């Protein structure tokens, strides 16, 4: 029998894969349509079938449905030039072995096909399918999602040309049939809540509630009541009973953002709920049992917080069942042009102004920027342009100051110690230091001195000092305007407020 079948309406793709299979001595057969492949299956069986998704007539996902229903022993790999979350998840929900995004690396594609051939003897169980193998509209059309899942942020997640985001799409697809606990990590502004919502919407719990709670945005004295609810009279002001977020999320998903900021004493209660699914309301005497999937997120290194005694190790292992790492925007710069156009279009619609058009020099400047605030910062820049750009066509000179400043750090470049035109007194003679070497040398000297004195928890104390100086400087620069300071720092307003309280900056 033929080991590998290729189904694609693009003759050049068929030719490339045929030659690649020949080089590794795998017999191959090609088809220009899904119907041709189904007809051939009546007389022969491949070990692996590689199919494009978007083809005239029967599309690849419809072909996948039929094969998983009638020939479950065949491993199916889907490929497409349209890098969107919906088709990736649809492929995995229908039992695809794996997913290739065009243009793909031919060596990586060959390795994937060889692995599928080697594993084809392990017969996969059939995936239950409806009698009608016609796909729902939402499988291929992001606009067909329910209104609750729409919005500019949702659209920003739905499509990406970045390999790093393709890995995220694969993970969401593989987790679609699971209720496993997921920990999402990544810098602020990378879209952790969007991914949590996507996990919920593509799971068996999609018809249940999705409840989100930011552990850093609620005072610790109120966080326990928010999570677990309370009975009437449980504390001063508790005039009536109230359900907590766990009860509200029963049958669905509870998303706990900034889990690394949860108070240590409350982590013990959360651990018990994760262990047996039961808890007591504050002031209550009857156990409440819930069926909730937990998805958590943090921008902090939880392993480091465990080592510092700030996060329970047993809770960390409970939460770290499946980890999704979201890439920073600087690691997926190929997505910036599409995201910028999307954000500009949305800003223009909400403000009632013409859509700004980015000239080539402006787009190059945006792609060169480091985006410490990630996708959220790019959206803020596009909103700024919609208001402040002097004309509809935007040039590099029209971009906001943080993009144009010469001391903006690019990946791999050192920090500079002053803004353009500023002077700083040197340690010895009052001459300005040049470049980033000055303060970095002083930092290294300070670290060496502290190490020589055997100062404990050096990383924690110096990070605290660094954050305090950074936030205080940003607040001075913006004359105390916290929203602007948070934007310039690339963090959320809630995060800035919390850190001001932690660092004793509330009175500044």
Tab-separated table of C-alpha atoms in Angstrom:
chain	number	residue	atom	x	y	z
A	1	UNK	CA	0.000	0.000	0.000
A	2	UNK	CA	1.067	3.641	-0.413
A	3	UNK	CA	2.543	4.925	2.844
A	4	UNK	CA	1.651	8.592	2.299
A	5	UNK	CA	-1.128	10.300	0.349
A	6	UNK	CA	-1.048	14.027	-0.440
A	7	UNK	CA	-4.316	15.908	-1.046
A	8	UNK	CA	-3.954	19.517	-2.243
A	9	UNK	CA	-5.372	21.528	-5.118
A	10	UNK	CA	-1.997	23.298	-5.468
A	11	UNK	CA	0.147	21.272	-7.874
A	12	UNK	CA	3.392	22.857	-6.622
A	13	UNK	CA	2.735	21.687	-3.050
A	14	UNK	CA	2.007	18.169	-4.272
A	15	UNK	CA	5.219	18.174	-6.326
A	16	UNK	CA	7.410	19.412	-3.441
A	17	UNK	CA	6.042	16.828	-1.008
A	18	UNK	CA	6.313	14.028	-3.570
A	19	UNK	CA	10.013	14.815	-4.096
A	20	UNK	CA	10.593	15.074	-0.342
A	21	UNK	CA	8.923	11.701	0.300
A	22	UNK	CA	11.023	10.161	-2.476
A	23	UNK	CA	14.241	11.332	-0.811
A	24	UNK	CA	13.361	9.384	2.362
A	25	UNK	CA	12.080	6.346	0.401
A	26	UNK	CA	8.431	6.737	1.376
A	27	UNK	CA	5.958	5.677	-1.322
A	28	UNK	CA	3.601	8.528	-2.113
A	29	UNK	CA	0.404	9.183	-4.060
A	30	UNK	CA	-1.168	12.570	-4.791
A	31	UNK	CA	-4.697	13.851	-5.355
A	32	UNK	CA	-6.024	17.244	-6.419
A	33	UNK	CA	-9.275	17.034	-4.410
A	34	UNK	CA	-10.835	15.412	-1.390
A	35	UNK	CA	-13.396	13.546	-3.508
A	36	UNK	CA	-10.602	11.926	-5.558
A	37	UNK	CA	-8.944	10.733	-2.351
A	38	UNK	CA	-12.212	9.284	-0.964
A	39	UNK	CA	-12.801	7.417	-4.217
A	40	UNK	CA	-9.286	5.947	-4.084
A	41	UNK	CA	-9.810	4.835	-0.473
A	42	UNK	CA	-12.298	2.252	-1.716
A	43	UNK	CA	-9.398	0.246	-3.139
A	44	UNK	CA	-6.329	1.181	-1.073
A	45	UNK	CA	-5.283	2.574	2.300
A	46	UNK	CA	-2.378	4.904	3.143
A	47	UNK	CA	-0.610	4.980	6.478
A	48	UNK	CA	-0.717	8.785	6.538
A	49	UNK	CA	-2.850	11.273	4.633
A	50	UNK	CA	-1.711	14.902	4.366
A	51	UNK	CA	-4.485	17.265	3.279
A	52	UNK	CA	-4.899	20.976	2.678
A	53	UNK	CA	-7.851	22.586	4.499
A	54	UNK	CA	-9.144	25.077	1.957
A	55	UNK	CA	-9.816	23.384	-1.372
A	56	UNK	CA	-12.578	23.652	-3.983
A	57	UNK	CA	-15.376	21.172	-3.409
A	58	UNK	CA	-14.825	18.994	-0.355
A	59	UNK	CA	-12.530	20.876	2.028
A	60	UNK	CA	-9.859	19.271	4.163
A	61	UNK	CA	-11.783	19.276	7.437
A	62	UNK	CA	-14.751	17.599	5.800
A	63	UNK	CA	-12.348	14.991	4.393
A	64	UNK	CA	-10.876	14.566	7.876
A	65	UNK	CA	-14.358	13.940	9.285
A	66	UNK	CA	-15.008	11.147	6.796
A	67	UNK	CA	-11.637	9.493	7.310
A	68	UNK	CA	-11.897	9.539	11.104
A	69	UNK	CA	-15.373	8.046	10.831
A	70	UNK	CA	-14.707	5.359	8.198
A	71	UNK	CA	-10.923	4.803	8.323
A	72	UNK	CA	-9.784	5.652	11.884
A	73	UNK	CA	-6.485	3.786	11.449
A	74	UNK	CA	-5.190	6.455	9.025
A	75	UNK	CA	-3.212	9.325	10.562
A	76	UNK	CA	-4.342	12.638	9.064
A	77	UNK	CA	-2.120	15.727	8.959
A	78	UNK	CA	-3.811	18.963	7.894
A	79	UNK	CA	-2.065	21.958	6.335
A	80	UNK	CA	-3.160	25.447	5.395
A	81	UNK	CA	-1.812	28.843	4.449
A	82	UNK	CA	-4.472	30.497	6.657
A	83	UNK	CA	-3.010	30.666	10.159
A	84	UNK	CA	-6.090	31.022	12.331
A	85	UNK	CA	-7.106	29.621	15.666
A	86	UNK	CA	-10.512	28.389	14.559
A	87	UNK	CA	-9.293	26.026	11.821
A	88	UNK	CA	-6.447	24.746	14.015
A	89	UNK	CA	-8.827	23.889	16.852
A	90	UNK	CA	-11.369	22.422	14.437
A	91	UNK	CA	-8.694	20.116	13.015
A	92	UNK	CA	-7.660	18.776	16.408
A	93	UNK	CA	-11.267	18.450	17.590
A	94	UNK	CA	-11.911	16.214	14.588
A	95	UNK	CA	-8.952	13.974	15.357
A	96	UNK	CA	-6.089	15.339	13.236
A	97	UNK	CA	-2.684	13.852	14.017
A	98	UNK	CA	-1.025	17.255	13.643
A	99	UNK	CA	-1.110	20.567	11.796
A	100	UNK	CA	1.236	22.211	9.262
A	101	UNK	CA	1.139	25.921	8.483
A	102	UNK	CA	2.194	27.045	5.010
A	103	UNK	CA	4.855	27.980	4.181
A	104	UNK	CA	6.379	25.153	6.181
A	105	UNK	CA	9.947	23.990	6.591
A	106	UNK	CA	10.210	20.939	4.352
A	107	UNK	CA	12.585	19.086	6.697
A	108	UNK	CA	10.217	19.630	9.622
A	109	UNK	CA	7.288	18.443	7.476
A	110	UNK	CA	9.149	15.285	6.448
A	111	UNK	CA	10.076	14.557	10.067
A	112	UNK	CA	6.430	14.945	11.123
A	113	UNK	CA	5.181	12.649	8.346
A	114	UNK	CA	7.834	10.022	9.180
A	115	UNK	CA	6.792	10.090	12.837
A	116	UNK	CA	3.157	9.614	11.838
A	117	UNK	CA	4.131	6.682	9.567
A	118	UNK	CA	6.074	5.042	12.399
A	119	UNK	CA	3.138	5.395	14.787
A	120	UNK	CA	0.332	4.432	12.407
A	121	UNK	CA	0.229	0.886	13.737
A	122	UNK	CA	-1.213	2.180	17.008
A	123	UNK	CA	-4.818	2.349	15.932
A	124	UNK	CA	-6.467	5.543	17.086
A	125	UNK	CA	-10.012	5.357	18.426
A	126	UNK	CA	-12.598	6.909	16.121
A	127	UNK	CA	-13.785	10.378	17.008
A	128	UNK	CA	-17.577	10.530	17.308
A	129	UNK	CA	-19.038	12.465	14.405
A	130	UNK	CA	-22.469	13.617	13.402
A	131	UNK	CA	-24.078	11.822	10.484
A	132	UNK	CA	-23.683	14.964	8.388
A	133	UNK	CA	-20.011	15.682	7.822
A	134	UNK	CA	-20.651	19.289	6.794
A	135	UNK	CA	-18.636	21.609	9.035
A	136	UNK	CA	-20.258	24.337	11.081
A	137	UNK	CA	-19.620	27.799	9.699
A	138	UNK	CA	-17.488	28.767	12.684
A	139	UNK	CA	-14.930	26.093	11.892
A	140	UNK	CA	-13.453	28.153	9.100
A	141	UNK	CA	-14.922	31.623	9.532
A	142	UNK	CA	-13.881	33.626	12.613
A	143	UNK	CA	-16.722	36.086	12.006
A	144	UNK	CA	-19.227	33.278	12.606
A	145	UNK	CA	-18.348	32.979	16.295
A	146	UNK	CA	-21.053	34.023	18.759
A	147	UNK	CA	-21.280	37.720	19.509
A	148	UNK	CA	-19.923	37.143	23.011
A	149	UNK	CA	-16.608	36.006	21.563
A	150	UNK	CA	-16.238	38.928	19.172
A	151	UNK	CA	-14.403	42.212	19.667
A	152	UNK	CA	-11.127	43.660	18.593
A	153	UNK	CA	-9.072	41.697	21.111
A	154	UNK	CA	-10.666	38.437	20.033
A	155	UNK	CA	-9.882	39.129	16.393
A	156	UNK	CA	-6.280	39.913	17.342
A	157	UNK	CA	-5.938	36.405	18.756
A	158	UNK	CA	-7.761	34.561	15.989
A	159	UNK	CA	-5.061	34.914	13.324
A	160	UNK	CA	-1.272	34.916	13.441
A	161	UNK	CA	1.588	34.224	11.058
A	162	UNK	CA	3.968	33.587	13.962
A	163	UNK	CA	5.334	30.055	14.587
A	164	UNK	CA	5.236	30.802	18.324
A	165	UNK	CA	1.507	31.534	18.170
A	166	UNK	CA	0.944	28.442	16.049
A	167	UNK	CA	2.276	26.406	18.983
A	168	UNK	CA	-0.312	28.126	21.202
A	169	UNK	CA	-3.044	27.286	18.674
A	170	UNK	CA	-1.948	23.638	18.648
A	171	UNK	CA	-2.076	23.498	22.426
A	172	UNK	CA	-5.577	24.996	22.525
A	173	UNK	CA	-6.672	22.469	19.907
A	174	UNK	CA	-5.227	19.512	21.805
A	175	UNK	CA	-6.786	20.729	25.049
A	176	UNK	CA	-10.238	21.126	23.468
A	177	UNK	CA	-11.437	17.758	24.725
A	178	UNK	CA	-9.762	17.995	28.124
A	179	UNK	CA	-10.631	19.535	31.477
A	180	UNK	CA	-6.999	19.621	32.613
A	181	UNK	CA	-5.844	22.555	34.729
A	182	UNK	CA	-3.877	25.048	32.638
A	183	UNK	CA	-1.274	27.618	33.719
A	184	UNK	CA	-0.747	30.462	31.221
A	185	UNK	CA	2.500	32.399	31.527
A	186	UNK	CA	3.726	35.441	29.653
A	187	UNK	CA	4.497	39.109	30.008
A	188	UNK	CA	1.802	41.667	30.749
A	189	UNK	CA	-0.209	42.551	27.664
A	190	UNK	CA	0.343	39.308	25.748
A	191	UNK	CA	-3.317	38.248	25.892
A	192	UNK	CA	-3.454	35.685	28.683
A	193	UNK	CA	-7.164	36.222	29.374
A	194	UNK	CA	-7.951	35.910	25.652
A	195	UNK	CA	-6.241	32.516	25.585
A	196	UNK	CA	-8.129	31.473	28.720
A	197	UNK	CA	-11.418	32.411	27.017
A	198	UNK	CA	-10.390	30.499	23.894
A	199	UNK	CA	-9.667	27.404	26.014
A	200	UNK	CA	-13.156	27.701	27.505
A	201	UNK	CA	-14.961	28.396	24.221
A	202	UNK	CA	-13.370	25.413	22.486
A	203	UNK	CA	-13.957	22.979	25.361
A	204	UNK	CA	-16.871	20.760	26.337
A	205	UNK	CA	-17.707	23.435	28.957
A	206	UNK	CA	-18.324	26.133	26.336
A	207	UNK	CA	-22.045	26.362	27.209
A	208	UNK	CA	-21.181	26.907	30.870
A	209	UNK	CA	-20.055	30.178	32.467
A	210	UNK	CA	-16.611	31.724	32.085
A	211	UNK	CA	-15.750	33.659	35.251
A	212	UNK	CA	-12.579	35.746	35.503
A	213	UNK	CA	-10.963	37.119	38.654
A	214	UNK	CA	-7.754	39.145	38.933
A	215	UNK	CA	-6.085	38.252	42.222
A	216	UNK	CA	-3.936	41.400	42.074
A	217	UNK	CA	-6.865	43.795	41.622
A	218	UNK	CA	-8.810	42.886	44.775
A	219	UNK	CA	-7.636	43.712	48.310
A	220	UNK	CA	-6.549	40.566	50.119
A	221	UNK	CA	-9.147	41.110	52.857
A	222	UNK	CA	-11.913	40.849	50.241
A	223	UNK	CA	-10.406	38.198	47.981
A	224	UNK	CA	-11.529	35.236	50.107
A	225	UNK	CA	-15.160	36.396	50.025
A	226	UNK	CA	-14.927	37.006	46.267
A	227	UNK	CA	-13.715	33.453	45.673
A	228	UNK	CA	-15.810	31.475	48.132
A	229	UNK	CA	-18.780	33.712	48.955
A	230	UNK	CA	-20.210	34.334	52.397
A	231	UNK	CA	-23.281	33.727	54.530
A	232	UNK	CA	-25.478	36.458	55.945
A	233	UNK	CA	-23.909	37.992	59.047
A	234	UNK	CA	-20.526	36.373	58.428
A	235	UNK	CA	-18.832	39.750	58.939
A	236	UNK	CA	-19.732	43.403	59.326
A	237	UNK	CA	-21.657	44.526	56.255
A	238	UNK	CA	-22.662	41.013	55.152
A	239	UNK	CA	-26.396	41.830	55.080
A	240	UNK	CA	-27.210	38.850	52.855
A	241	UNK	CA	-25.684	35.649	51.572
A	242	UNK	CA	-23.595	35.889	48.426
A	243	UNK	CA	-22.222	33.302	46.054
A	244	UNK	CA	-18.513	33.409	45.302
A	245	UNK	CA	-16.744	33.049	41.967
A	246	UNK	CA	-16.347	29.280	42.391
A	247	UNK	CA	-20.120	28.829	42.611
A	248	UNK	CA	-20.710	31.243	39.731
A	249	UNK	CA	-18.341	29.168	37.563
A	250	UNK	CA	-19.982	25.806	38.394
A	251	UNK	CA	-20.127	23.742	35.210
A	252	UNK	CA	-17.747	26.102	33.429
A	253	UNK	CA	-14.313	27.668	33.768
A	254	UNK	CA	-12.820	29.854	36.483
A	255	UNK	CA	-9.917	32.009	35.291
A	256	UNK	CA	-7.641	33.256	38.071
A	257	UNK	CA	-5.376	35.957	36.668
A	258	UNK	CA	-2.166	37.058	38.410
A	259	UNK	CA	-2.265	33.937	40.573
A	260	UNK	CA	1.269	34.700	41.759
A	261	UNK	CA	-0.121	37.642	43.769
A	262	UNK	CA	-2.602	35.543	45.762
A	263	UNK	CA	-1.984	35.918	49.524
A	264	UNK	CA	-0.102	32.961	50.970
A	265	UNK	CA	-2.772	32.152	53.571
A	266	UNK	CA	-5.467	31.981	50.874
A	267	UNK	CA	-3.410	29.583	48.775
A	268	UNK	CA	-4.124	26.817	51.308
A	269	UNK	CA	-7.900	27.139	50.774
A	270	UNK	CA	-7.458	27.119	47.011
A	271	UNK	CA	-5.332	23.986	47.241
A	272	UNK	CA	-8.079	22.173	49.167
A	273	UNK	CA	-10.712	23.118	46.578
A	274	UNK	CA	-8.471	21.842	43.774
A	275	UNK	CA	-8.013	18.585	45.677
A	276	UNK	CA	-11.648	17.668	46.395
A	277	UNK	CA	-13.866	20.278	44.698
A	278	UNK	CA	-15.476	21.289	48.009
A	279	UNK	CA	-15.316	24.425	50.132
A	280	UNK	CA	-17.242	26.372	52.759
A	281	UNK	CA	-18.577	29.873	52.348
A	282	UNK	CA	-17.264	32.343	54.907
A	283	UNK	CA	-19.444	31.839	57.961
A	284	UNK	CA	-21.012	28.728	56.457
A	285	UNK	CA	-21.370	25.276	57.969
A	286	UNK	CA	-22.333	23.266	54.882
A	287	UNK	CA	-19.835	22.154	52.270
A	288	UNK	CA	-20.421	23.444	48.746
A	289	UNK	CA	-19.355	21.131	45.915
A	290	UNK	CA	-18.623	22.539	42.461
A	291	UNK	CA	-17.493	21.223	39.085
A	292	UNK	CA	-15.093	23.867	37.811
A	293	UNK	CA	-12.161	23.846	35.424
A	294	UNK	CA	-9.340	26.040	36.705
A	295	UNK	CA	-7.231	28.130	34.338
A	296	UNK	CA	-4.643	30.416	35.925
A	297	UNK	CA	-2.223	33.007	34.588
A	298	UNK	CA	0.760	34.982	35.796
A	299	UNK	CA	3.526	37.189	34.457
A	300	UNK	CA	5.759	36.243	37.399
A	301	UNK	CA	8.204	33.307	37.602
A	302	UNK	CA	6.307	31.076	40.023
A	303	UNK	CA	9.298	28.784	40.509
A	304	UNK	CA	11.226	31.765	41.870
A	305	UNK	CA	8.375	32.748	44.163
A	306	UNK	CA	8.247	29.163	45.456
A	307	UNK	CA	11.991	29.305	46.196
A	308	UNK	CA	11.461	32.609	48.046
A	309	UNK	CA	8.672	31.104	50.158
A	310	UNK	CA	6.019	33.381	48.626
A	311	UNK	CA	4.060	30.664	46.835
A	312	UNK	CA	3.159	27.166	48.017
A	313	UNK	CA	5.080	24.491	46.182
A	314	UNK	CA	2.230	21.959	46.380
A	315	UNK	CA	-0.187	24.504	44.898
A	316	UNK	CA	2.278	25.293	42.119
A	317	UNK	CA	2.399	21.639	41.107
A	318	UNK	CA	-1.413	21.446	41.234
A	319	UNK	CA	-1.691	24.398	38.859
A	320	UNK	CA	1.231	23.536	36.590
A	321	UNK	CA	-0.427	20.522	34.911
A	322	UNK	CA	-0.380	22.030	31.418
A	323	UNK	CA	1.627	25.202	30.835
A	324	UNK	CA	1.066	27.550	27.906
A	325	UNK	CA	3.803	30.127	27.353
A	326	UNK	CA	2.616	33.143	25.371
A	327	UNK	CA	5.244	34.886	23.226
A	328	UNK	CA	5.996	38.562	23.669
A	329	UNK	CA	5.108	40.802	20.726
A	330	UNK	CA	8.822	41.373	20.038
A	331	UNK	CA	9.050	37.621	19.369
A	332	UNK	CA	6.218	37.687	16.800
A	333	UNK	CA	6.926	40.889	14.880
A	334	UNK	CA	5.561	39.399	11.666
A	335	UNK	CA	2.112	39.950	13.209
A	336	UNK	CA	2.601	43.697	13.830
A	337	UNK	CA	1.383	44.986	10.412
A	338	UNK	CA	-1.898	43.045	10.574
A	339	UNK	CA	-2.441	43.914	14.242
A	340	UNK	CA	-1.714	47.603	13.650
A	341	UNK	CA	-4.190	47.798	10.767
A	342	UNK	CA	-6.795	46.002	12.875
A	343	UNK	CA	-6.323	48.346	15.849
A	344	UNK	CA	-6.345	51.457	13.650
A	345	UNK	CA	-9.570	50.347	12.002
A	346	UNK	CA	-11.184	49.716	15.370
A	347	UNK	CA	-10.012	53.046	16.823
A	348	UNK	CA	-11.324	54.943	13.819
A	349	UNK	CA	-14.708	53.274	14.153
A	350	UNK	CA	-15.037	54.048	17.856
A	351	UNK	CA	-13.869	57.651	17.469
A	352	UNK	CA	-15.732	58.402	14.244
A	353	UNK	CA	-12.584	59.486	12.363
A	354	UNK	CA	-11.016	58.310	9.078
A	355	UNK	CA	-8.876	55.180	9.329
A	356	UNK	CA	-5.196	56.117	9.595
A	357	UNK	CA	-2.947	54.548	6.939
A	358	UNK	CA	0.621	53.637	7.904
A	359	UNK	CA	3.294	54.571	5.384
A	360	UNK	CA	6.258	52.245	4.932
A	361	UNK	CA	8.590	54.258	7.171
A	362	UNK	CA	6.019	54.294	9.974
A	363	UNK	CA	5.464	50.546	9.676
A	364	UNK	CA	9.226	49.912	9.787
A	365	UNK	CA	9.489	52.011	12.948
A	366	UNK	CA	6.625	50.123	14.579
A	367	UNK	CA	8.210	46.787	13.694
A	368	UNK	CA	11.559	47.914	15.115
A	369	UNK	CA	10.040	48.926	18.463
A	370	UNK	CA	10.495	46.587	21.434
A	371	UNK	CA	6.933	46.790	22.925
A	372	UNK	CA	7.545	46.215	26.637
A	373	UNK	CA	3.740	46.436	26.985
A	374	UNK	CA	3.215	43.911	24.176
A	375	UNK	CA	-0.051	43.794	22.199
A	376	UNK	CA	-1.783	46.115	24.663
A	377	UNK	CA	0.878	48.775	24.035
A	378	UNK	CA	0.538	48.456	20.250
A	379	UNK	CA	-3.216	48.973	20.618
A	380	UNK	CA	-2.595	52.062	22.766
A	381	UNK	CA	-0.204	53.458	20.140
A	382	UNK	CA	-2.825	52.962	17.428
A	383	UNK	CA	-5.416	54.765	19.536
A	384	UNK	CA	-2.945	57.615	20.053
A	385	UNK	CA	-2.362	57.845	16.287
A	386	UNK	CA	-6.100	57.955	15.589
A	387	UNK	CA	-6.345	61.051	17.780
A	388	UNK	CA	-2.981	62.784	17.401
A	389	UNK	CA	-1.736	62.047	13.868
A	390	UNK	CA	-1.892	65.271	11.818
A	391	UNK	CA	-3.159	63.588	8.649
A	392	UNK	CA	-4.736	60.362	7.482
A	393	UNK	CA	-1.441	59.039	6.117
A	394	UNK	CA	0.945	58.365	9.013
A	395	UNK	CA	4.721	58.747	8.615
A	396	UNK	CA	7.415	57.748	11.096
A	397	UNK	CA	7.721	61.354	12.295
A	398	UNK	CA	4.053	61.197	13.403
A	399	UNK	CA	4.565	58.279	15.799
A	400	UNK	CA	4.408	58.851	19.579
A	401	UNK	CA	7.610	59.865	21.413
A	402	UNK	CA	8.299	56.483	23.023
A	403	UNK	CA	8.643	54.893	19.595
A	404	UNK	CA	10.969	57.598	18.283
A	405	UNK	CA	13.255	58.108	21.284
A	406	UNK	CA	16.804	57.003	20.588
A	407	UNK	CA	17.176	55.389	23.991
A	408	UNK	CA	14.275	52.959	23.416
A	409	UNK	CA	15.799	49.562	24.125
A	410	UNK	CA	15.750	47.093	21.272
A	411	UNK	CA	16.272	43.348	21.842
A	412	UNK	CA	19.909	42.691	22.711
A	413	UNK	CA	20.829	46.376	23.168
A	414	UNK	CA	21.968	47.825	26.521
A	415	UNK	CA	19.957	50.366	28.442
A	416	UNK	CA	21.063	53.984	28.124
A	417	UNK	CA	21.175	56.146	31.213
A	418	UNK	CA	19.638	59.363	29.860
A	419	UNK	CA	17.148	60.566	27.313
A	420	UNK	CA	18.443	62.306	24.194
A	421	UNK	CA	19.988	65.657	25.075
A	422	UNK	CA	20.041	64.973	28.812
A	423	UNK	CA	23.207	64.964	30.881
A	424	UNK	CA	24.087	62.939	33.912
A	425	UNK	CA	26.840	63.621	36.347
A	426	UNK	CA	29.515	60.983	36.332
A	427	UNK	CA	30.673	59.357	39.514
A	428	UNK	CA	34.082	60.993	39.367
A	429	UNK	CA	34.152	64.376	37.661
A	430	UNK	CA	30.587	65.365	36.778
A	431	UNK	CA	31.028	64.419	33.119
A	432	UNK	CA	28.103	62.647	31.509
A	433	UNK	CA	28.363	58.922	31.087
A	434	UNK	CA	28.047	57.708	27.522
A	435	UNK	CA	25.862	54.745	26.525
A	436	UNK	CA	24.619	52.095	28.920
A	437	UNK	CA	27.975	51.039	30.323
A	438	UNK	CA	27.974	53.614	33.158
A	439	UNK	CA	25.063	52.487	35.294
A	440	UNK	CA	25.553	48.831	34.380
A	441	UNK	CA	29.122	48.995	35.700
A	442	UNK	CA	27.855	50.596	38.921
A	443	UNK	CA	25.175	47.907	39.189
A	444	UNK	CA	27.762	45.158	38.786
A	445	UNK	CA	29.944	46.777	41.459
A	446	UNK	CA	26.977	46.986	43.848
A	447	UNK	CA	26.024	43.346	43.247
A	448	UNK	CA	29.607	42.211	43.844
A	449	UNK	CA	29.713	44.115	47.128
A	450	UNK	CA	26.457	42.600	48.346
A	451	UNK	CA	27.599	39.109	47.387
A	452	UNK	CA	30.848	39.649	49.297
A	453	UNK	CA	28.788	40.552	52.374
A	454	UNK	CA	26.707	37.356	51.995
A	455	UNK	CA	23.475	39.349	51.685
A	456	UNK	CA	20.553	36.875	51.500
A	457	UNK	CA	17.742	36.878	48.876
A	458	UNK	CA	19.715	39.268	46.703
A	459	UNK	CA	17.543	38.822	43.602
A	460	UNK	CA	14.355	39.653	45.485
A	461	UNK	CA	15.689	42.746	47.242
A	462	UNK	CA	17.366	44.221	44.159
A	463	UNK	CA	14.340	43.596	41.953
A	464	UNK	CA	12.252	45.451	44.529
A	465	UNK	CA	14.707	48.379	44.496
A	466	UNK	CA	14.751	48.409	40.691
A	467	UNK	CA	10.946	48.425	40.440
A	468	UNK	CA	10.706	51.193	43.041
A	469	UNK	CA	13.134	53.451	41.153
A	470	UNK	CA	11.515	52.688	37.798
A	471	UNK	CA	7.947	53.386	38.947
A	472	UNK	CA	8.897	56.478	40.937
A	473	UNK	CA	10.699	57.917	37.894
A	474	UNK	CA	7.721	57.189	35.630
A	475	UNK	CA	5.326	58.863	38.056
A	476	UNK	CA	7.561	61.949	38.256
A	477	UNK	CA	7.799	62.078	34.472
A	478	UNK	CA	4.000	61.918	34.083
A	479	UNK	CA	3.348	64.291	37.015
A	480	UNK	CA	1.598	61.558	38.976
A	481	UNK	CA	-0.775	60.467	36.197
A	482	UNK	CA	-0.891	56.734	36.844
A	483	UNK	CA	-2.675	55.708	33.658
A	484	UNK	CA	-0.015	57.419	31.558
A	485	UNK	CA	2.801	56.052	33.739
A	486	UNK	CA	1.449	52.515	33.363
A	487	UNK	CA	1.291	52.919	29.584
A	488	UNK	CA	4.871	54.239	29.434
A	489	UNK	CA	6.077	51.328	31.565
A	490	UNK	CA	4.122	48.811	29.519
A	491	UNK	CA	2.122	47.429	32.448
A	492	UNK	CA	-1.539	47.506	33.415
A	493	UNK	CA	-3.051	50.238	35.596
A	494	UNK	CA	-4.053	47.663	38.226
A	495	UNK	CA	-0.527	46.274	38.302
A	496	UNK	CA	0.915	49.766	38.821
A	497	UNK	CA	-1.549	50.493	41.654
A	498	UNK	CA	-0.688	47.223	43.377
A	499	UNK	CA	3.052	47.766	43.066
A	500	UNK	CA	2.768	51.332	44.393
A	501	UNK	CA	1.093	49.935	47.499
A	502	UNK	CA	3.691	47.154	47.866
A	503	UNK	CA	6.640	49.516	47.405
A	504	UNK	CA	5.351	52.335	49.610
A	505	UNK	CA	4.830	54.764	46.731
A	506	UNK	CA	1.183	55.570	47.422
A	507	UNK	CA	2.014	58.938	48.969
A	508	UNK	CA	3.998	60.166	45.966
